[in-house]
JSON list of C-alpha atoms in Angstrom, two decimals:
[
{"chain": "A", "resi": 1, "resn": "MET", "atom": "CA", "xyz": [4.68, 11.72, -5.44]},
{"chain": "A", "resi": 2, "resn": "LYS", "atom": "CA", "xyz": [3.27, 8.42, -4.15]},
{"chain": "A", "resi": 3, "resn": "SER", "atom": "CA", "xyz": [5.14, 5.14, -3.88]},
{"chain": "A", "resi": 4, "resn": "VAL", "atom": "CA", "xyz": [4.22, 1.49, -3.53]},
{"chain": "A", "resi": 5, "resn": "ILE", "atom": "CA", "xyz": [6.37, -1.27, -2.12]},
{"chain": "A", "resi": 6, "resn": "LEU", "atom": "CA", "xyz": [5.27, -4.65, -3.42]},
{"chain": "A", "resi": 7, "resn": "PHE", "atom": "CA", "xyz": [6.31, -7.33, -0.93]},
{"chain": "A", "resi": 8, "resn": "ARG", "atom": "CA", "xyz": [5.87, -10.94, -1.96]},
{"chain": "A", "resi": 9, "resn": "HIS", "atom": "CA", "xyz": [5.02, -13.25, 0.92]},
{"chain": "A", "resi": 10, "resn": "GLY", "atom": "CA", "xyz": [7.76, -15.36, 2.49]},
{"chain": "A", "resi": 11, "resn": "LYS", "atom": "CA", "xyz": [8.39, -18.93, 1.37]},
{"chain": "A", "resi": 12, "resn": "SER", "atom": "CA", "xyz": [5.44, -21.10, 2.34]},
{"chain": "A", "resi": 13, "resn": "ASP", "atom": "CA", "xyz": [5.45, -24.48, 4.02]},
{"chain": "A", "resi": 14, "resn": "TRP", "atom": "CA", "xyz": [4.21, -27.06, 1.52]},
{"chain": "A", "resi": 15, "resn": "ASN", "atom": "CA", "xyz": [4.60, -29.88, 4.06]},
{"chain": "A", "resi": 16, "resn": "SER", "atom": "CA", "xyz": [2.10, -28.61, 6.62]},
{"chain": "A", "resi": 17, "resn": "ASN", "atom": "CA", "xyz": [-1.51, -29.73, 6.95]},
{"chain": "A", "resi": 18, "resn": "TYR", "atom": "CA", "xyz": [-3.07, -26.56, 5.64]},
{"chain": "A", "resi": 19, "resn": "GLY", "atom": "CA", "xyz": [-6.18, -27.81, 3.83]},
{"chain": "A", "resi": 20, "resn": "GLN", "atom": "CA", "xyz": [-6.60, -25.01, 1.30]},
{"chain": "A", "resi": 21, "resn": "ASP", "atom": "CA", "xyz": [-3.94, -22.94, -0.45]},
{"chain": "A", "resi": 22, "resn": "HIS", "atom": "CA", "xyz": [-5.20, -19.80, 1.29]},
{"chain": "A", "resi": 23, "resn": "ASP", "atom": "CA", "xyz": [-4.29, -21.34, 4.67]},
{"chain": "A", "resi": 24, "resn": "ARG", "atom": "CA", "xyz": [-0.72, -22.37, 3.84]},
{"chain": "A", "resi": 25, "resn": "PRO", "atom": "CA", "xyz": [1.70, -21.02, 6.50]},
{"chain": "A", "resi": 26, "resn": "VAL", "atom": "CA", "xyz": [5.11, -19.43, 6.13]},
{"chain": "A", "resi": 27, "resn": "SER", "atom": "CA", "xyz": [8.07, -21.84, 6.36]},
{"chain": "A", "resi": 28, "resn": "LYS", "atom": "CA", "xyz": [11.06, -21.33, 8.69]},
{"chain": "A", "resi": 29, "resn": "ARG", "atom": "CA", "xyz": [13.00, -19.94, 5.74]},
{"chain": "A", "resi": 30, "resn": "GLY", "atom": "CA", "xyz": [10.09, -17.61, 4.95]},
{"chain": "A", "resi": 31, "resn": "ILE", "atom": "CA", "xyz": [9.95, -16.36, 8.54]},
{"chain": "A", "resi": 32, "resn": "LYS", "atom": "CA", "xyz": [13.66, -15.55, 8.49]},
{"chain": "A", "resi": 33, "resn": "ALA", "atom": "CA", "xyz": [13.36, -13.74, 5.14]},
{"chain": "A", "resi": 34, "resn": "ALA", "atom": "CA", "xyz": [10.29, -11.73, 6.22]},
{"chain": "A", "resi": 35, "resn": "LYS", "atom": "CA", "xyz": [12.10, -10.46, 9.31]},
{"chain": "A", "resi": 36, "resn": "LYS", "atom": "CA", "xyz": [15.19, -9.66, 7.26]},
{"chain": "A", "resi": 37, "resn": "MET", "atom": "CA", "xyz": [13.18, -7.61, 4.77]},
{"chain": "A", "resi": 38, "resn": "GLY", "atom": "CA", "xyz": [11.36, -5.78, 7.56]},
{"chain": "A", "resi": 39, "resn": "ARG", "atom": "CA", "xyz": [14.68, -4.72, 9.07]},
{"chain": "A", "resi": 40, "resn": "TYR", "atom": "CA", "xyz": [15.99, -3.83, 5.61]},
{"chain": "A", "resi": 41, "resn": "LEU", "atom": "CA", "xyz": [13.22, -1.28, 4.99]},
{"chain": "A", "resi": 42, "resn": "SER", "atom": "CA", "xyz": [13.94, 0.32, 8.35]},
{"chain": "A", "resi": 43, "resn": "ASN", "atom": "CA", "xyz": [17.68, 0.40, 7.65]},
{"chain": "A", "resi": 44, "resn": "ILE", "atom": "CA", "xyz": [17.20, 2.22, 4.35]},
{"chain": "A", "resi": 45, "resn": "ASP", "atom": "CA", "xyz": [14.61, 4.56, 5.94]},
{"chain": "A", "resi": 46, "resn": "GLU", "atom": "CA", "xyz": [11.75, 3.50, 3.66]},
{"chain": "A", "resi": 47, "resn": "VAL", "atom": "CA", "xyz": [9.22, 2.30, 6.20]},
{"chain": "A", "resi": 48, "resn": "PRO", "atom": "CA", "xyz": [5.74, 2.48, 4.65]},
{"chain": "A", "resi": 49, "resn": "ASP", "atom": "CA", "xyz": [3.04, 4.75, 6.01]},
{"chain": "A", "resi": 50, "resn": "PHE", "atom": "CA", "xyz": [0.50, 1.95, 5.67]},
{"chain": "A", "resi": 51, "resn": "THR", "atom": "CA", "xyz": [0.57, -1.77, 4.88]},
{"chain": "A", "resi": 52, "resn": "ILE", "atom": "CA", "xyz": [-2.14, -3.81, 3.19]},
{"chain": "A", "resi": 53, "resn": "SER", "atom": "CA", "xyz": [-1.86, -7.60, 3.09]},
{"chain": "A", "resi": 54, "resn": "SER", "atom": "CA", "xyz": [-3.61, -10.39, 1.33]},
{"chain": "A", "resi": 55, "resn": "THR", "atom": "CA", "xyz": [-5.75, -12.42, 3.71]},
{"chain": "A", "resi": 56, "resn": "ALA", "atom": "CA", "xyz": [-3.76, -15.57, 2.87]},
{"chain": "A", "resi": 57, "resn": "ILE", "atom": "CA", "xyz": [-2.07, -16.81, 6.06]},
{"chain": "A", "resi": 58, "resn": "ARG", "atom": "CA", "xyz": [1.43, -16.77, 4.53]},
{"chain": "A", "resi": 59, "resn": "ALA", "atom": "CA", "xyz": [1.04, -13.15, 3.36]},
{"chain": "A", "resi": 60, "resn": "LEU", "atom": "CA", "xyz": [-0.53, -11.85, 6.57]},
{"chain": "A", "resi": 61, "resn": "ASN", "atom": "CA", "xyz": [2.14, -13.54, 8.69]},
{"chain": "A", "resi": 62, "resn": "THR", "atom": "CA", "xyz": [4.87, -12.16, 6.42]},
{"chain": "A", "resi": 63, "resn": "ALA", "atom": "CA", "xyz": [3.50, -8.66, 6.94]},
{"chain": "A", "resi": 64, "resn": "LYS", "atom": "CA", "xyz": [3.27, -9.06, 10.72]},
{"chain": "A", "resi": 65, "resn": "LEU", "atom": "CA", "xyz": [6.79, -10.49, 10.97]},
{"chain": "A", "resi": 66, "resn": "ALA", "atom": "CA", "xyz": [8.30, -7.69, 8.86]},
{"chain": "A", "resi": 67, "resn": "ILE", "atom": "CA", "xyz": [6.46, -4.95, 10.75]},
{"chain": "A", "resi": 68, "resn": "LYS", "atom": "CA", "xyz": [7.60, -6.31, 14.11]},
{"chain": "A", "resi": 69, "resn": "ALA", "atom": "CA", "xyz": [11.21, -7.01, 13.07]},
{"chain": "A", "resi": 70, "resn": "GLY", "atom": "CA", "xyz": [11.59, -3.60, 11.44]},
{"chain": "A", "resi": 71, "resn": "ALA", "atom": "CA", "xyz": [9.66, -1.74, 14.16]},
{"chain": "A", "resi": 72, "resn": "TRP", "atom": "CA", "xyz": [7.75, 0.00, 11.38]},
{"chain": "A", "resi": 73, "resn": "GLY", "atom": "CA", "xyz": [5.07, 1.64, 13.51]},
{"chain": "A", "resi": 74, "resn": "THR", "atom": "CA", "xyz": [2.67, 1.35, 10.58]},
{"chain": "A", "resi": 75, "resn": "ASP", "atom": "CA", "xyz": [-0.95, 0.27, 10.55]},
{"chain": "A", "resi": 76, "resn": "LEU", "atom": "CA", "xyz": [-1.74, -3.08, 8.93]},
{"chain": "A", "resi": 77, "resn": "ASP", "atom": "CA", "xyz": [-4.95, -3.89, 7.14]},
{"chain": "A", "resi": 78, "resn": "HIS", "atom": "CA", "xyz": [-5.91, -6.94, 5.11]},
{"chain": "A", "resi": 79, "resn": "GLU", "atom": "CA", "xyz": [-7.77, -7.17, 1.85]},
{"chain": "A", "resi": 80, "resn": "LYS", "atom": "CA", "xyz": [-9.27, -10.41, 0.53]},
{"chain": "A", "resi": 81, "resn": "LYS", "atom": "CA", "xyz": [-9.15, -9.11, -3.07]},
{"chain": "A", "resi": 82, "resn": "ILE", "atom": "CA", "xyz": [-5.33, -9.22, -3.08]},
{"chain": "A", "resi": 83, "resn": "TYR", "atom": "CA", "xyz": [-5.40, -13.04, -2.97]},
{"chain": "A", "resi": 84, "resn": "GLU", "atom": "CA", "xyz": [-5.68, -14.21, -6.61]},
{"chain": "A", "resi": 85, "resn": "SER", "atom": "CA", "xyz": [-5.87, -10.58, -7.75]},
{"chain": "A", "resi": 86, "resn": "THR", "atom": "CA", "xyz": [-5.12, -8.99, -11.09]},
{"chain": "A", "resi": 87, "resn": "VAL", "atom": "CA", "xyz": [-2.99, -5.90, -11.62]},
{"chain": "A", "resi": 88, "resn": "LYS", "atom": "CA", "xyz": [-6.20, -3.93, -12.15]},
{"chain": "A", "resi": 89, "resn": "THR", "atom": "CA", "xyz": [-7.43, -5.06, -8.73]},
{"chain": "A", "resi": 90, "resn": "LEU", "atom": "CA", "xyz": [-4.25, -3.72, -7.12]},
{"chain": "A", "resi": 91, "resn": "ILE", "atom": "CA", "xyz": [-4.68, -0.38, -8.91]},
{"chain": "A", "resi": 92, "resn": "ASP", "atom": "CA", "xyz": [-8.30, -0.25, -7.77]},
{"chain": "A", "resi": 93, "resn": "ILE", "atom": "CA", "xyz": [-7.26, -0.92, -4.16]},
{"chain": "A", "resi": 94, "resn": "LEU", "atom": "CA", "xyz": [-4.55, 1.74, -4.29]},
{"chain": "A", "resi": 95, "resn": "SER", "atom": "CA", "xyz": [-6.87, 4.30, -5.89]},
{"chain": "A", "resi": 96, "resn": "THR", "atom": "CA", "xyz": [-9.07, 4.33, -2.79]},
{"chain": "A", "resi": 97, "resn": "GLN", "atom": "CA", "xyz": [-6.32, 4.92, -0.21]},
{"chain": "A", "resi": 98, "resn": "ARG", "atom": "CA", "xyz": [-5.99, 8.02, 1.94]},
{"chain": "A", "resi": 99, "resn": "ASP", "atom": "CA", "xyz": [-3.88, 10.73, 0.33]},
{"chain": "A", "resi": 100, "resn": "ASP", "atom": "CA", "xyz": [-1.89, 11.36, 3.51]},
{"chain": "A", "resi": 101, "resn": "TYR", "atom": "CA", "xyz": [-0.23, 7.97, 2.89]},
{"chain": "A", "resi": 102, "resn": "GLU", "atom": "CA", "xyz": [2.79, 8.68, 0.70]},
{"chain": "A", "resi": 103, "resn": "ASN", "atom": "CA", "xyz": [4.27, 5.16, 0.75]},
{"chain": "A", "resi": 104, "resn": "ILE", "atom": "CA", "xyz": [2.06, 2.05, 0.87]},
{"chain": "A", "resi": 105, "resn": "CYS", "atom": "CA", "xyz": [3.28, -1.54, 1.15]},
{"chain": "A", "resi": 106, "resn": "ILE", "atom": "CA", "xyz": [1.18, -4.32, -0.36]},
{"chain": "A", "resi": 107, "resn": "VAL", "atom": "CA", "xyz": [1.98, -7.87, 0.77]},
{"chain": "A", "resi": 108, "resn": "GLY", "atom": "CA", "xyz": [0.76, -10.41, -1.75]},
{"chain": "A", "resi": 109, "resn": "HIS", "atom": "CA", "xyz": [1.41, -12.93, -4.47]},
{"chain": "A", "resi": 110, "resn": "GLU", "atom": "CA", "xyz": [2.72, -13.93, -7.84]},
{"chain": "A", "resi": 111, "resn": "PRO", "atom": "CA", "xyz": [2.12, -13.75, -10.73]},
{"chain": "A", "resi": 112, "resn": "THR", "atom": "CA", "xyz": [0.32, -10.46, -10.07]},
{"chain": "A", "resi": 113, "resn": "PHE", "atom": "CA", "xyz": [3.33, -8.66, -8.61]},
{"chain": "A", "resi": 114, "resn": "SER", "atom": "CA", "xyz": [5.74, -9.39, -11.45]},
{"chain": "A", "resi": 115, "resn": "SER", "atom": "CA", "xyz": [3.04, -8.37, -13.95]},
{"chain": "A", "resi": 116, "resn": "PHE", "atom": "CA", "xyz": [2.50, -5.11, -12.04]},
{"chain": "A", "resi": 117, "resn": "ILE", "atom": "CA", "xyz": [6.23, -4.40, -12.02]},
{"chain": "A", "resi": 118, "resn": "GLN", "atom": "CA", "xyz": [6.53, -5.25, -15.71]},
{"chain": "A", "resi": 119, "resn": "LEU", "atom": "CA", "xyz": [3.87, -2.66, -16.57]},
{"chain": "A", "resi": 120, "resn": "CYS", "atom": "CA", "xyz": [5.85, -0.02, -14.64]},
{"chain": "A", "resi": 121, "resn": "ASN", "atom": "CA", "xyz": [9.21, -1.12, -16.05]},
{"chain": "A", "resi": 122, "resn": "ASN", "atom": "CA", "xyz": [8.95, -0.56, -19.81]},
{"chain": "A", "resi": 123, "resn": "ASN", "atom": "CA", "xyz": [7.39, -4.01, -20.21]},
{"chain": "A", "resi": 124, "resn": "ASN", "atom": "CA", "xyz": [10.59, -5.70, -19.00]},
{"chain": "A", "resi": 125, "resn": "TRP", "atom": "CA", "xyz": [9.88, -8.91, -17.13]},
{"chain": "A", "resi": 126, "resn": "ILE", "atom": "CA", "xyz": [11.65, -9.50, -13.82]},
{"chain": "A", "resi": 127, "resn": "ARG", "atom": "CA", "xyz": [12.03, -12.51, -11.57]},
{"chain": "A", "resi": 128, "resn": "PHE", "atom": "CA", "xyz": [10.31, -11.87, -8.22]},
{"chain": "A", "resi": 129, "resn": "PRO", "atom": "CA", "xyz": [11.09, -14.66, -5.72]},
{"chain": "A", "resi": 130, "resn": "THR", "atom": "CA", "xyz": [9.43, -15.09, -2.34]},
{"chain": "A", "resi": 131, "resn": "ALA", "atom": "CA", "xyz": [10.03, -12.31, 0.22]},
{"chain": "A", "resi": 132, "resn": "SER", "atom": "CA", "xyz": [11.29, -9.94, -2.48]},
{"chain": "A", "resi": 133, "resn": "MET", "atom": "CA", "xyz": [10.37, -6.26, -2.50]},
{"chain": "A", "resi": 134, "resn": "ALA", "atom": "CA", "xyz": [10.06, -3.72, -5.28]},
{"chain": "A", "resi": 135, "resn": "ARG", "atom": "CA", "xyz": [9.53, 0.01, -4.92]},
{"chain": "A", "resi": 136, "resn": "ILE", "atom": "CA", "xyz": [7.57, 1.80, -7.61]},
{"chain": "A", "resi": 137, "resn": "ASN", "atom": "CA", "xyz": [7.18, 5.58, -7.61]},
{"chain": "A", "resi": 138, "resn": "PHE", "atom": "CA", "xyz": [4.14, 7.21, -9.15]},
{"chain": "A", "resi": 139, "resn": "GLY", "atom": "CA", "xyz": [4.27, 10.83, -10.29]},
{"chain": "A", "resi": 140, "resn": "ILE", "atom": "CA", "xyz": [0.90, 11.64, -8.73]},
{"chain": "A", "resi": 141, "resn": "ASP", "atom": "CA", "xyz": [-0.38, 13.67, -5.78]},
{"chain": "A", "resi": 142, "resn": "LYS", "atom": "CA", "xyz": [-3.55, 11.68, -5.10]},
{"chain": "A", "resi": 143, "resn": "TRP", "atom": "CA", "xyz": [-4.05, 7.92, -5.06]},
{"chain": "A", "resi": 144, "resn": "SER", "atom": "CA", "xyz": [-7.17, 8.35, -7.19]},
{"chain": "A", "resi": 145, "resn": "GLU", "atom": "CA", "xyz": [-4.86, 9.43, -10.06]},
{"chain": "A", "resi": 146, "resn": "ILE", "atom": "CA", "xyz": [-2.83, 6.20, -10.06]},
{"chain": "A", "resi": 147, "resn": "GLY", "atom": "CA", "xyz": [-2.10, 4.47, -13.36]},
{"chain": "A", "resi": 148, "resn": "PHE", "atom": "CA", "xyz": [0.74, 2.42, -14.83]},
{"chain": "A", "resi": 149, "resn": "GLU", "atom": "CA", "xyz": [1.73, 5.27, -17.14]},
{"chain": "A", "resi": 150, "resn": "PHE", "atom": "CA", "xyz": [2.83, 7.21, -14.03]},
{"chain": "A", "resi": 151, "resn": "GLY", "atom": "CA", "xyz": [4.78, 4.34, -12.44]},
{"chain": "A", "resi": 152, "resn": "SER", "atom": "CA", "xyz": [8.53, 3.83, -12.43]},
{"chain": "A", "resi": 153, "resn": "LEU", "atom": "CA", "xyz": [10.46, 0.95, -10.87]},
{"chain": "A", "resi": 154, "resn": "ILE", "atom": "CA", "xyz": [12.99, 2.46, -8.44]},
{"chain": "A", "resi": 155, "resn": "TRP", "atom": "CA", "xyz": [14.52, -0.62, -6.85]},
{"chain": "A", "resi": 156, "resn": "LEU", "atom": "CA", "xyz": [14.12, -4.34, -6.49]},
{"chain": "A", "resi": 157, "resn": "CYS", "atom": "CA", "xyz": [15.50, -6.24, -3.52]},
{"chain": "A", "resi": 158, "resn": "ARG", "atom": "CA", "xyz": [15.70, -9.97, -2.92]},
{"chain": "A", "resi": 159, "resn": "PRO", "atom": "CA", "xyz": [16.42, -11.33, 0.59]},
{"chain": "A", "resi": 160, "resn": "LYS", "atom": "CA", "xyz": [19.41, -13.34, -0.65]},
{"chain": "A", "resi": 161, "resn": "LYS", "atom": "CA", "xyz": [21.09, -10.10, -1.78]},
{"chain": "A", "resi": 162, "resn": "ILE", "atom": "CA", "xyz": [21.01, -8.52, 1.69]},
{"chain": "A", "resi": 163, "resn": "ASP", "atom": "CA", "xyz": [23.85, -9.12, 4.15]}
]
């Protein structure tokens, strides 16, 4: 079985001088939430084997903050295609991953993540606020076999729900 943790970037800072949307940083609230979620994954013993982040500053910083706060010990890569991606793009990215990775975390954006979750959750829409995580299990042995028909939403966690 393979699993994916979708991790939406922390709240961004709309008041900063960022120029383009891609360069928008994480806000103080987003920093706090990213660290909280990183520790949460460690506490529930679900640290990913590998993490892939969007190249957007807010997503990449969210990933780095979570990895450090949770002491994940996981490698981090970045993928430009995650920024403004479709659900098919995410599937394509996952389908090329190494099979020794059982649990992969993708740090990215809406509306792609809620659409991805919806397709793995009997078409039920969910609200997916900033810094939220969702774990989806796939009944497959190789990443090249990935498809929505094999996915099942296991849990959804929002930073406000963690003590």
